[in-house]
Coordinates of C-alpha atoms and ligand atoms in Angstrom, one line a residue:
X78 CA 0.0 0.0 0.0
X79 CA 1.5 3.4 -0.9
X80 CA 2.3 5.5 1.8
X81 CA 0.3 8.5 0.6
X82 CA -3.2 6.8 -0.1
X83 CA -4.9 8.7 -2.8
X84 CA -9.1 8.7 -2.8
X85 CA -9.2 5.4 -5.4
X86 CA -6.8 3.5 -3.1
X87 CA -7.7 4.3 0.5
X88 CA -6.1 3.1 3.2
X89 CA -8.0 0.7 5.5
X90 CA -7.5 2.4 9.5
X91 CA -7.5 1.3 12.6
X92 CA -9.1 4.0 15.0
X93 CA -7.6 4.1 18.0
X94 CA -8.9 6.2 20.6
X95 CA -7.7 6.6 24.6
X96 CA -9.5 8.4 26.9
X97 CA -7.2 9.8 29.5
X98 CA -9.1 10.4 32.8
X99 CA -12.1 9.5 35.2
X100 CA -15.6 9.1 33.6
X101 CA -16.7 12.5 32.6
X102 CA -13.9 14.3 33.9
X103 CA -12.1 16.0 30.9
X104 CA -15.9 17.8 29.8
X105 CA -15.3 21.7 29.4
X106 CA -17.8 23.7 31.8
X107 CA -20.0 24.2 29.1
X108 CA -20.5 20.4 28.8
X109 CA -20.7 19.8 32.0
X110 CA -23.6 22.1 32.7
X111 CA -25.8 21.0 30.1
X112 CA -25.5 16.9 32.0
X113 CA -25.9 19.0 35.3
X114 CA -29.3 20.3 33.5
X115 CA -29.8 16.4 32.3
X116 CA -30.0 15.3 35.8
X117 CA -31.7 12.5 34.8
X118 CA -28.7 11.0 33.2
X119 CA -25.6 9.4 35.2
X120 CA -22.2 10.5 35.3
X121 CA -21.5 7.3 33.5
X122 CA -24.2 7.6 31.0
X123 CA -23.1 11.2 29.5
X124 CA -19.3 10.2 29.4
X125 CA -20.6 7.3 27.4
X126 CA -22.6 9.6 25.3
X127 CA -19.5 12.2 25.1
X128 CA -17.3 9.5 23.9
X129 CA -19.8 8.1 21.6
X130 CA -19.6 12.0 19.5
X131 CA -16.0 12.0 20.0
X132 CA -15.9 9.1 18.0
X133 CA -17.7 10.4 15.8
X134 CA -15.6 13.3 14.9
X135 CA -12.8 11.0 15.1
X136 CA -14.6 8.9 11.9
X137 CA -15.3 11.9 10.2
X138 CA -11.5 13.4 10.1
X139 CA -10.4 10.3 9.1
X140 CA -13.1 9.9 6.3
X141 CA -12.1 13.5 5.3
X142 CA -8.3 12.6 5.3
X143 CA -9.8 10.0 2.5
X144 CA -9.2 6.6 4.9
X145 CA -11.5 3.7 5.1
X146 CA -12.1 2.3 8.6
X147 CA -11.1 -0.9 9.3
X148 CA -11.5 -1.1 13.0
X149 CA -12.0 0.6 16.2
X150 CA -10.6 0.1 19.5
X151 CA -11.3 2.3 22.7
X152 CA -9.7 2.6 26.0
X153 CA -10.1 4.5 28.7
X154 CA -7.3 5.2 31.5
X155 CA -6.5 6.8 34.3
X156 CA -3.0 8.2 33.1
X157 CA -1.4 8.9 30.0
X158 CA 1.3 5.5 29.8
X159 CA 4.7 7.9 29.0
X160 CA 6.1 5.1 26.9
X161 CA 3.0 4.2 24.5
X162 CA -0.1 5.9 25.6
X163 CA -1.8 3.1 25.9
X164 CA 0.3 0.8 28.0
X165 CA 2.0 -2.4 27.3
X166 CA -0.7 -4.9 27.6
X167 CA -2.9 -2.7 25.7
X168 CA 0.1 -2.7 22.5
X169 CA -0.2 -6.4 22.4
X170 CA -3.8 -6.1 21.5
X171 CA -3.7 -3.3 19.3
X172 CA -1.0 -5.1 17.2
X173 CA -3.7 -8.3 16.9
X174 CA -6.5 -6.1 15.6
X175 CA -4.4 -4.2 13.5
X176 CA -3.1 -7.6 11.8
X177 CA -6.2 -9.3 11.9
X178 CA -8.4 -6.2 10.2
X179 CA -5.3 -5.8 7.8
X180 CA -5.1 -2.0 8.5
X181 CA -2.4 -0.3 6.9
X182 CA -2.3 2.5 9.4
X183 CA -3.3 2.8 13.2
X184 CA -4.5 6.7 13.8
X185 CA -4.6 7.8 17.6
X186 CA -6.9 10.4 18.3
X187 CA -4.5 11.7 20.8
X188 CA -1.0 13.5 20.5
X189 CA 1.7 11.1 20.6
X190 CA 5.4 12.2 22.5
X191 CA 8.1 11.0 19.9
X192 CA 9.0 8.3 22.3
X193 CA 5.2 6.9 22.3
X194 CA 5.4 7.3 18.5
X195 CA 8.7 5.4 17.6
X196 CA 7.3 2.4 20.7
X197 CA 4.2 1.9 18.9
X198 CA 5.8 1.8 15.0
X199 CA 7.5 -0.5 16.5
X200 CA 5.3 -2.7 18.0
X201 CA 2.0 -2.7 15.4
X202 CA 2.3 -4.2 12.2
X203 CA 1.3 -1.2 10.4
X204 CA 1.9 2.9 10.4
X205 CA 1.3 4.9 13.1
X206 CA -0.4 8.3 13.0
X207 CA -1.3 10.8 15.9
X208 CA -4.4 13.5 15.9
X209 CA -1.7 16.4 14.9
X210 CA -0.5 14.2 12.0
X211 CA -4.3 13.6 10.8
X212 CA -5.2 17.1 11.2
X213 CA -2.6 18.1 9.1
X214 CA -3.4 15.4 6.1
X215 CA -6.2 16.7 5.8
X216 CA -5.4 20.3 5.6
X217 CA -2.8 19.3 3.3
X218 CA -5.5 17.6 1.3
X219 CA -7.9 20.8 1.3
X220 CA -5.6 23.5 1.1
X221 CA -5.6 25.6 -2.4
X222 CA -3.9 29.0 -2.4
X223 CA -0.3 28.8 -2.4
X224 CA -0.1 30.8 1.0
X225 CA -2.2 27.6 2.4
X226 CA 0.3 24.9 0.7
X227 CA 3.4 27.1 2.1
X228 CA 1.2 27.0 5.4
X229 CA 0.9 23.5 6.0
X230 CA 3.9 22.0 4.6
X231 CA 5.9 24.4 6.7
X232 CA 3.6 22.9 9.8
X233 CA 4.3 19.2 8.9
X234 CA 8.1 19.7 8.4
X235 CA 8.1 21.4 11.9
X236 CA 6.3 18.1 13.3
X237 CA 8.5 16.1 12.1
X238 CA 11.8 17.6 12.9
X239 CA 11.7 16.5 17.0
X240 CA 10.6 13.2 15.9
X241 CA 13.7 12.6 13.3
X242 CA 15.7 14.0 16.2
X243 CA 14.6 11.4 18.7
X244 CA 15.2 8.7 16.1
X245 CA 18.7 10.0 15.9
X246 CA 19.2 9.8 19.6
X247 CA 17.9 6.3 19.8
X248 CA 20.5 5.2 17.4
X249 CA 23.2 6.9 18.7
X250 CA 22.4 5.2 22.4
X251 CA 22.1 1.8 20.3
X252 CA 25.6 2.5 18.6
X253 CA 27.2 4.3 21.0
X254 CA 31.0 2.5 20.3
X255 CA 34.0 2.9 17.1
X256 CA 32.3 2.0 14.0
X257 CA 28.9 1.6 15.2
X258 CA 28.0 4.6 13.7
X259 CA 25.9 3.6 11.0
X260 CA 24.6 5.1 7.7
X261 CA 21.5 5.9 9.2
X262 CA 22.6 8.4 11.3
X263 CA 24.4 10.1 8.6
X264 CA 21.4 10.0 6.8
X265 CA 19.0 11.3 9.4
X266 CA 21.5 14.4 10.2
X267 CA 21.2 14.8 6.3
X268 CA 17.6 14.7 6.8
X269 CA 17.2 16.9 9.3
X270 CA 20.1 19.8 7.7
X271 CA 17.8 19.5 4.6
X272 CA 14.0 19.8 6.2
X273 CA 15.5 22.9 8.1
X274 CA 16.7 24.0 5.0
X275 CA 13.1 23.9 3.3
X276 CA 11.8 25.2 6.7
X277 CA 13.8 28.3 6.3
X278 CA 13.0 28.3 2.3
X279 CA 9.3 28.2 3.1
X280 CA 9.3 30.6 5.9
X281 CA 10.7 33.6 3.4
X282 CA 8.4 32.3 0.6
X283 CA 5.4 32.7 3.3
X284 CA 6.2 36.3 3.6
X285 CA 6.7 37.3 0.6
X286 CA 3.0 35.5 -0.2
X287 CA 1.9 37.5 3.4
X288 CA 3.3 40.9 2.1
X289 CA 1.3 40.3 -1.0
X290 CA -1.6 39.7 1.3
X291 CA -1.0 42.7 3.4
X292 CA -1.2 45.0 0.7
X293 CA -4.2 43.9 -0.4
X294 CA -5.8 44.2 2.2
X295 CA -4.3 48.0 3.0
X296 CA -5.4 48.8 0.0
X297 CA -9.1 47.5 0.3
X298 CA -9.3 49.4 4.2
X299 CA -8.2 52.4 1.8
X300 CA -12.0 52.3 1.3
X301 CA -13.9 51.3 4.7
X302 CA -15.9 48.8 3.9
X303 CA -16.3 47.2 7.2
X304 CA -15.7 43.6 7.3
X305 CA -17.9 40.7 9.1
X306 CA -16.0 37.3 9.6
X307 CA -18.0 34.1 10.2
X308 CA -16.1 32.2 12.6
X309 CA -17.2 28.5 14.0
X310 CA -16.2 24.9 14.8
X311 CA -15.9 23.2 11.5
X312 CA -18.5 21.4 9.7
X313 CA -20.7 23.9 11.2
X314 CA -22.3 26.0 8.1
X315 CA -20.1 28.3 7.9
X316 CA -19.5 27.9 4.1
X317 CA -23.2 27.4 3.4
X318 CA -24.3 30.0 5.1
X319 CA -21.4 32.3 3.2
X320 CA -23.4 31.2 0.1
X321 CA -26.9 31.7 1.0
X322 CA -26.1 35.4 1.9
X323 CA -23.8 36.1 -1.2
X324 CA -24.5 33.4 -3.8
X325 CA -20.6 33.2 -4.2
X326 CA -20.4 29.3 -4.6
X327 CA -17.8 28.7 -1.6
X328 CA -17.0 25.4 -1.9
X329 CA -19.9 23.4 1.2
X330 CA -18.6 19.6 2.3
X331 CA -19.6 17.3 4.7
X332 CA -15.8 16.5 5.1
X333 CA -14.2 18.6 7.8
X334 CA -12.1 21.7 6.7
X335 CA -13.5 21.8 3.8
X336 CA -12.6 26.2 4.1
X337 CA -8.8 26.2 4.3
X338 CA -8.4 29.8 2.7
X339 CA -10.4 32.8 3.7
X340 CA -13.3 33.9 1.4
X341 CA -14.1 37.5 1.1
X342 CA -17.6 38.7 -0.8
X343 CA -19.4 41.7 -0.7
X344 CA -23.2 41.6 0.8
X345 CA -25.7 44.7 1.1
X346 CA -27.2 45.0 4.7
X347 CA -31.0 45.6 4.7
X348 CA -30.0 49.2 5.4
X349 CA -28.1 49.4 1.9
X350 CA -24.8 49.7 3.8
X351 CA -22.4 47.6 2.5
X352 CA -20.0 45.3 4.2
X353 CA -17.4 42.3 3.4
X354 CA -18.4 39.0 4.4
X355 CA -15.6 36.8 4.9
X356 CA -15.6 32.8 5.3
X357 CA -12.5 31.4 7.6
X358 CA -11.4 27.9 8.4
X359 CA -13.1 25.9 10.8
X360 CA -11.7 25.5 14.9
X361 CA -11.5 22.0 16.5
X362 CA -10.8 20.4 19.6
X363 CA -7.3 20.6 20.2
X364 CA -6.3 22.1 17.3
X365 CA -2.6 21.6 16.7
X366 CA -0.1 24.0 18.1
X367 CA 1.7 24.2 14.8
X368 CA -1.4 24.6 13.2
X369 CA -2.6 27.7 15.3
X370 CA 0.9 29.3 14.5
X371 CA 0.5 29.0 10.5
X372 CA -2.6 30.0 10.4
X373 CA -2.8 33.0 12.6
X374 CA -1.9 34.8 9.5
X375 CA -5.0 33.2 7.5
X376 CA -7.1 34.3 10.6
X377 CA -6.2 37.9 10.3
X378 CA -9.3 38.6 8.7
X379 CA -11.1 38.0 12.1
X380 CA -8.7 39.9 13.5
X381 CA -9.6 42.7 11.2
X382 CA -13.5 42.1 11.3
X383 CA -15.8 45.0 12.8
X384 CA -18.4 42.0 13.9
X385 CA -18.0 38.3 14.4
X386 CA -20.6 35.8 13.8
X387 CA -20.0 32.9 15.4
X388 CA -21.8 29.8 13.4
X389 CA -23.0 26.9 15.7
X390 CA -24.4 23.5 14.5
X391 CA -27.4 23.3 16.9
X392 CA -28.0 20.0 16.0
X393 CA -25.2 18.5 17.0
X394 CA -24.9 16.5 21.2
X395 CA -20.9 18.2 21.3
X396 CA -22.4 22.3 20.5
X397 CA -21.6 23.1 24.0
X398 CA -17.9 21.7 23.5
X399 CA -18.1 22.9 20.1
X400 CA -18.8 26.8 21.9
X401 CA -16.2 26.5 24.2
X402 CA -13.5 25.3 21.9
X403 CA -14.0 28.5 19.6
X404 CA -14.4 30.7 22.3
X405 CA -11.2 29.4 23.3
X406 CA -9.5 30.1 20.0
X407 CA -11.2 33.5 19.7
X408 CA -9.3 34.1 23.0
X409 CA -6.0 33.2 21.9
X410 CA -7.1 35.2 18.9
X411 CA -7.5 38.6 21.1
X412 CA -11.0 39.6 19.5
X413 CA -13.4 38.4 22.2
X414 CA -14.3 42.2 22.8
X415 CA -15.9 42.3 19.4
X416 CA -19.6 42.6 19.1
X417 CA -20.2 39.2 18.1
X418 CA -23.6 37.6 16.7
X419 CA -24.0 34.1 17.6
X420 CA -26.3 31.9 14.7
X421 CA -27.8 28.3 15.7
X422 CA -28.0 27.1 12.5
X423 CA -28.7 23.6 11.2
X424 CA -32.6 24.3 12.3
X425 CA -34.1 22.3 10.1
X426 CA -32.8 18.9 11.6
X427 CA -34.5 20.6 15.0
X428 CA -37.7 19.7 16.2
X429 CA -40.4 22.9 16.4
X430 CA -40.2 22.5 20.2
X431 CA -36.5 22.6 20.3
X432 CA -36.0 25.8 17.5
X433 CA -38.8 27.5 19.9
X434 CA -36.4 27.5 22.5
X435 CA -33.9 28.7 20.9
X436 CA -35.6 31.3 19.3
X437 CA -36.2 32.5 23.0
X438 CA -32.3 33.7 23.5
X439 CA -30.2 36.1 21.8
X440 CA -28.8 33.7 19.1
X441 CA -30.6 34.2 16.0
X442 CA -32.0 30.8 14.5
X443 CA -31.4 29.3 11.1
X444 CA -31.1 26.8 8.9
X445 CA -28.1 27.9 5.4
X446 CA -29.5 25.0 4.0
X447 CA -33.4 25.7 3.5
X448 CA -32.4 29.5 3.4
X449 CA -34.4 30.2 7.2
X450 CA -33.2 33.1 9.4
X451 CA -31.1 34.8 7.0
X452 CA -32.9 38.2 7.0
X453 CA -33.1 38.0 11.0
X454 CA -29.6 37.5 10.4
X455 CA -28.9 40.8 8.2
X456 CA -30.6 42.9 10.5
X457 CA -29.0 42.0 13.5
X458 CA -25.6 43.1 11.6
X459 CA -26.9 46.2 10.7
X460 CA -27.4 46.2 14.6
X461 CA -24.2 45.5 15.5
X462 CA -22.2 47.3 12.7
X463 CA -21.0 51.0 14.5
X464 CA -18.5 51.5 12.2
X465 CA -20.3 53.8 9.5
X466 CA -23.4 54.0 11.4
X467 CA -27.0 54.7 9.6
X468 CA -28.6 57.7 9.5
X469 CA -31.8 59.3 8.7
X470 CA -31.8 62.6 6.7
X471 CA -34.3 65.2 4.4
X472 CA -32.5 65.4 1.3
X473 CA -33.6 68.3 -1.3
X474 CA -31.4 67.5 -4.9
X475 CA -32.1 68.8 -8.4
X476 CA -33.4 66.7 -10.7
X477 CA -30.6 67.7 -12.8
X478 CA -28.4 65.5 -10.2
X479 CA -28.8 62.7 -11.7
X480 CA -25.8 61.0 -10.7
X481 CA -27.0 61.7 -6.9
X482 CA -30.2 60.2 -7.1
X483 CA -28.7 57.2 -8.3
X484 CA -26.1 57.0 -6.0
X485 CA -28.4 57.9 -3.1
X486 CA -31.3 54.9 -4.7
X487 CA -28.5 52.3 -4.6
X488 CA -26.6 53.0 -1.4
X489 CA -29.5 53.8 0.9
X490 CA -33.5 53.1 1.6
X491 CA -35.7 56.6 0.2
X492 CA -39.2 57.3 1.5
X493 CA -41.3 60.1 1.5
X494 CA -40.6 61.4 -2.0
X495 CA -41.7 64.6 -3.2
X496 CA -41.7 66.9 -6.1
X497 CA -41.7 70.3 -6.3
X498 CA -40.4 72.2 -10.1
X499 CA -37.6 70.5 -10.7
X500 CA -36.8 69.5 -7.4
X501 CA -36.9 66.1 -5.3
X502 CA -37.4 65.4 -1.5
X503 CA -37.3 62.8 0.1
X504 CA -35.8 60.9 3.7
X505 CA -33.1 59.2 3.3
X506 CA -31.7 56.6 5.7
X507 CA -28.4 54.9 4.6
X508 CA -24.2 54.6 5.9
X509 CA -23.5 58.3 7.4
X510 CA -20.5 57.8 4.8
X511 CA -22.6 58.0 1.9
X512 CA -24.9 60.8 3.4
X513 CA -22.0 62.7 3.7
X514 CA -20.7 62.9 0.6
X515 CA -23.9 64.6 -0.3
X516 CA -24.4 67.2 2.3
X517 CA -25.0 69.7 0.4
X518 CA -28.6 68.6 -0.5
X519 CA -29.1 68.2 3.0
X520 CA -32.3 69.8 4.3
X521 CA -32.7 70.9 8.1
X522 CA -35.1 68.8 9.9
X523 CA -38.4 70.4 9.8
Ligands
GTP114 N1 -29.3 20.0 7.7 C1 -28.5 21.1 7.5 N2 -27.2 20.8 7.1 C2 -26.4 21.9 6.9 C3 -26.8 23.3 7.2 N3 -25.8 24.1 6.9 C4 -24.8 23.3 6.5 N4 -25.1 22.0 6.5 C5 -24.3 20.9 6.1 O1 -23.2 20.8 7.0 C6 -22.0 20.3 6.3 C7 -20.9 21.3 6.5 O2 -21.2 22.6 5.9 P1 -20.1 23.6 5.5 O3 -20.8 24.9 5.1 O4 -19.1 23.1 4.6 O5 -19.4 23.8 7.0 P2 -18.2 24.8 7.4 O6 -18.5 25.4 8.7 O7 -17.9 25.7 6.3 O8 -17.0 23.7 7.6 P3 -15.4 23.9 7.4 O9 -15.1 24.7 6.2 O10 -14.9 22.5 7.4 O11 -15.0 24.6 8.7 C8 -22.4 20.2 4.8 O12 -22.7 18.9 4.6 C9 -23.6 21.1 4.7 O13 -24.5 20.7 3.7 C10 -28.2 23.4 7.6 O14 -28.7 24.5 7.9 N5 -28.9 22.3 7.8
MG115 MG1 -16.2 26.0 5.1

């Protein structure tokens, strides 16, 4: 089996996951209120039910990094094992299912220390792979601007270079003596001189690409056009709801991070205002560290946004997890002081009774797919959008102004309209921007 699998010849996985901890322990607080509210349930119960939709994201990021599953195995325990994870007696085992299912890789949904790593390649029949290493397959897979390709290869090579480097050490501890010094040390100190190399290589080339990026963007603020981002967990909607506001035909999958490279598309606000919308790549659970590094730069844009909408899948038993992971990364992200909008989408796979209750709180309800909520949506951001506020003005203009009247009809809502010779009034309400540029029609209030 080749090493890189391509979509025609997947590999067949073994799942692995390892729950470190006591029974319902490692919840966030968010989590762990919502079983407080479900009383009903036991401790045990829940951490059964938690485990059960951490498995399932497991599946899906392994389906998205194009795998087949050919088995599962889950183990929960008390403390991490330093030299495997899973500890010894456990390796024996996973080393019979892996044979027996014939799985050509074993993928942890935990980190792995280089130590565990190099224990368990040893030990199983088959590849190993931790949750960093899967994460980043599949970004590698989705990723489509050159500034995402720089991104993640730079964030693989720096994963692998402590690895190589405790491979190295082991040998030299194995050798150790006059001519044990073999050729694969040599080669894995060639190795290592020539992924620094590239890491170096790719780390100018990225900003170069970010300079690029930069000045785009300066000269876009030139004009203030206030951006909105639309942050979430991935799989959430973000990408469908992108297109059923702007149409723009952002790529939608039911694989996870399916939005690598930020989208940006123009929308007009019910109050004619205009802003950006922009589409960003999704948040998980543990999200590597190497991964939060490249792709600060890609998450600039919600640095730069006036208002965040923060997209939940309301259907799904993890959202409370799901809210406190992206929380979290907004944190880390230094824009939780933004005015930010949260959506419940995924409504339609609600029942009437549960969207009802929703509907009762701030978060404004919808479903991207069937196109529900969406104005609800629009006029909350005209709301929350300070920058450029709108105002309401009597405007007197010469029909002679024709280039006003048109620019006043498409940039802002006119009522009241009067005649009077070859003059117009009329109330306009639109972006104090726009109003201003036309002041001189202005009329005093009556
Ligand atoms: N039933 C239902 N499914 C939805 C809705 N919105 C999105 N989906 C589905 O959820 C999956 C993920 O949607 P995306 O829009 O790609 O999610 P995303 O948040 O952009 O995901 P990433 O780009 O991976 O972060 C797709 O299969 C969508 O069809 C909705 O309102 N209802
Ligand atoms: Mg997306």
């Amino acid at each position: 089996m080749p090493l890189n699998a391509t979509d025609s010849t997947a590999e067949r996985a073994l799942l692995v996951t390892v729950v470190i901890g006591q029974p319902g322990r490692a919840m966030s607080r968010g989590a762990a209120q919502a079983r407080d509210a479900a009383a009903a349930t036991s401790n045990l119960h829940s951490a059964v039910r938690e485990d059960d939709s951490r498995l399932v994201e497991f599946r899906e990021l392994v389906i998205s990094a194009g795998a087949g599953i050919a088995g599962e195995v889950v183990q929960r325990r008390p403390k991490a094992d330093p030299a495997t994870l899973v500890g010894s007696g456990k390796v024996e085992e996973l080393s019979a299912t892996a044979a027996s299912a014939q799985a050509d890789v074993a993928i942890v949904d935990h980190d792995l220390s280089p130590t565990q790593l190099r224990n368990l390649e040893n030990a199983l029949p088959c590849r190993v792979i931790d949750r960093t290493q899967l994460i980043l397959d599949i970004f590698a897979r989705h990723a489509r601007t050159r500034e995402g390709q720089l991104q993640v290869e730079l964030a693989q090579l720096e994963y692998m270079l402590p690895r190589l480097t405790g491979r190295g050490k082991a040998m030299s501890q194995l050798g150790g003596g006059i001519g044990t010094r073999g050729p694969g040390e040599t080669q894995l100190e060639t190795d290592r001189r020539r992924i620094q190399r590239r890491v170096l290589q790719l780390r100018g080339e990225l900003e170069g690409v970010r300079r690029i990026r930069t000045q785009q963007r300066q000269r876009r603020e030139s004009v203030p056009v206030p951006t909105v981002a639309l942050v979430g967990y991935t799989n959430a909607g973000k990408s469908t709801l992108f297109n059923a506001i702007t149409r723009a035909g952002v790529l939608e999958s039911s694989r996870m991070f399916a939005t690598l490279d930020p989208k940006l598309s123009a929308i007009q606000l019910p109050s004619r205002r205009k802003v950006l919308l922009s589409d960003t790549v999704g948040f998980i659970r543990d999200l590597p560290h190497t991964l939060v590094t490249s792709f600060r730069a890609t998450l600039e844009e919600v640095r730069k946004a006036e208002v965040l909408v923060h997209v939940r899948d309301a259907s799904s038993p993890m959202r409370e997890e799901h809210k406190a992971e992206v929380e979290k990364v907004l944190g880390e992200l230094d824009v939780l002081d933004k005015p930010r909008i949260e959506v419940l989408n995924k409504a339609d796979l609600l029942s009437e009774k549960e969207c009802a209750s929703l509907a009762a709180g701030r978060g404004i309800v919808t479903s991207a797919r069937e196109h529900t909520g969406l104005e609800a949506l629009m006029e909350r951001l005209d709301e929350e959008l300070v920058q450029d506020p709108v105002l309401e003005q009597r405007f007197q203009i010469p029909q002679s102004e024709g280039d006003v009247l048109a620019a006043l009809e498409a940039g802002a809502v006119i009522r009241d309209r009067e005649y009077e010779g070859n003059l117009v009034r009329m109330m306009v309400t639109g972006p104090a921007s726009l109003l201003g540029r036309y002041r001189r029609f202005r009329l005093a209030v009556r």
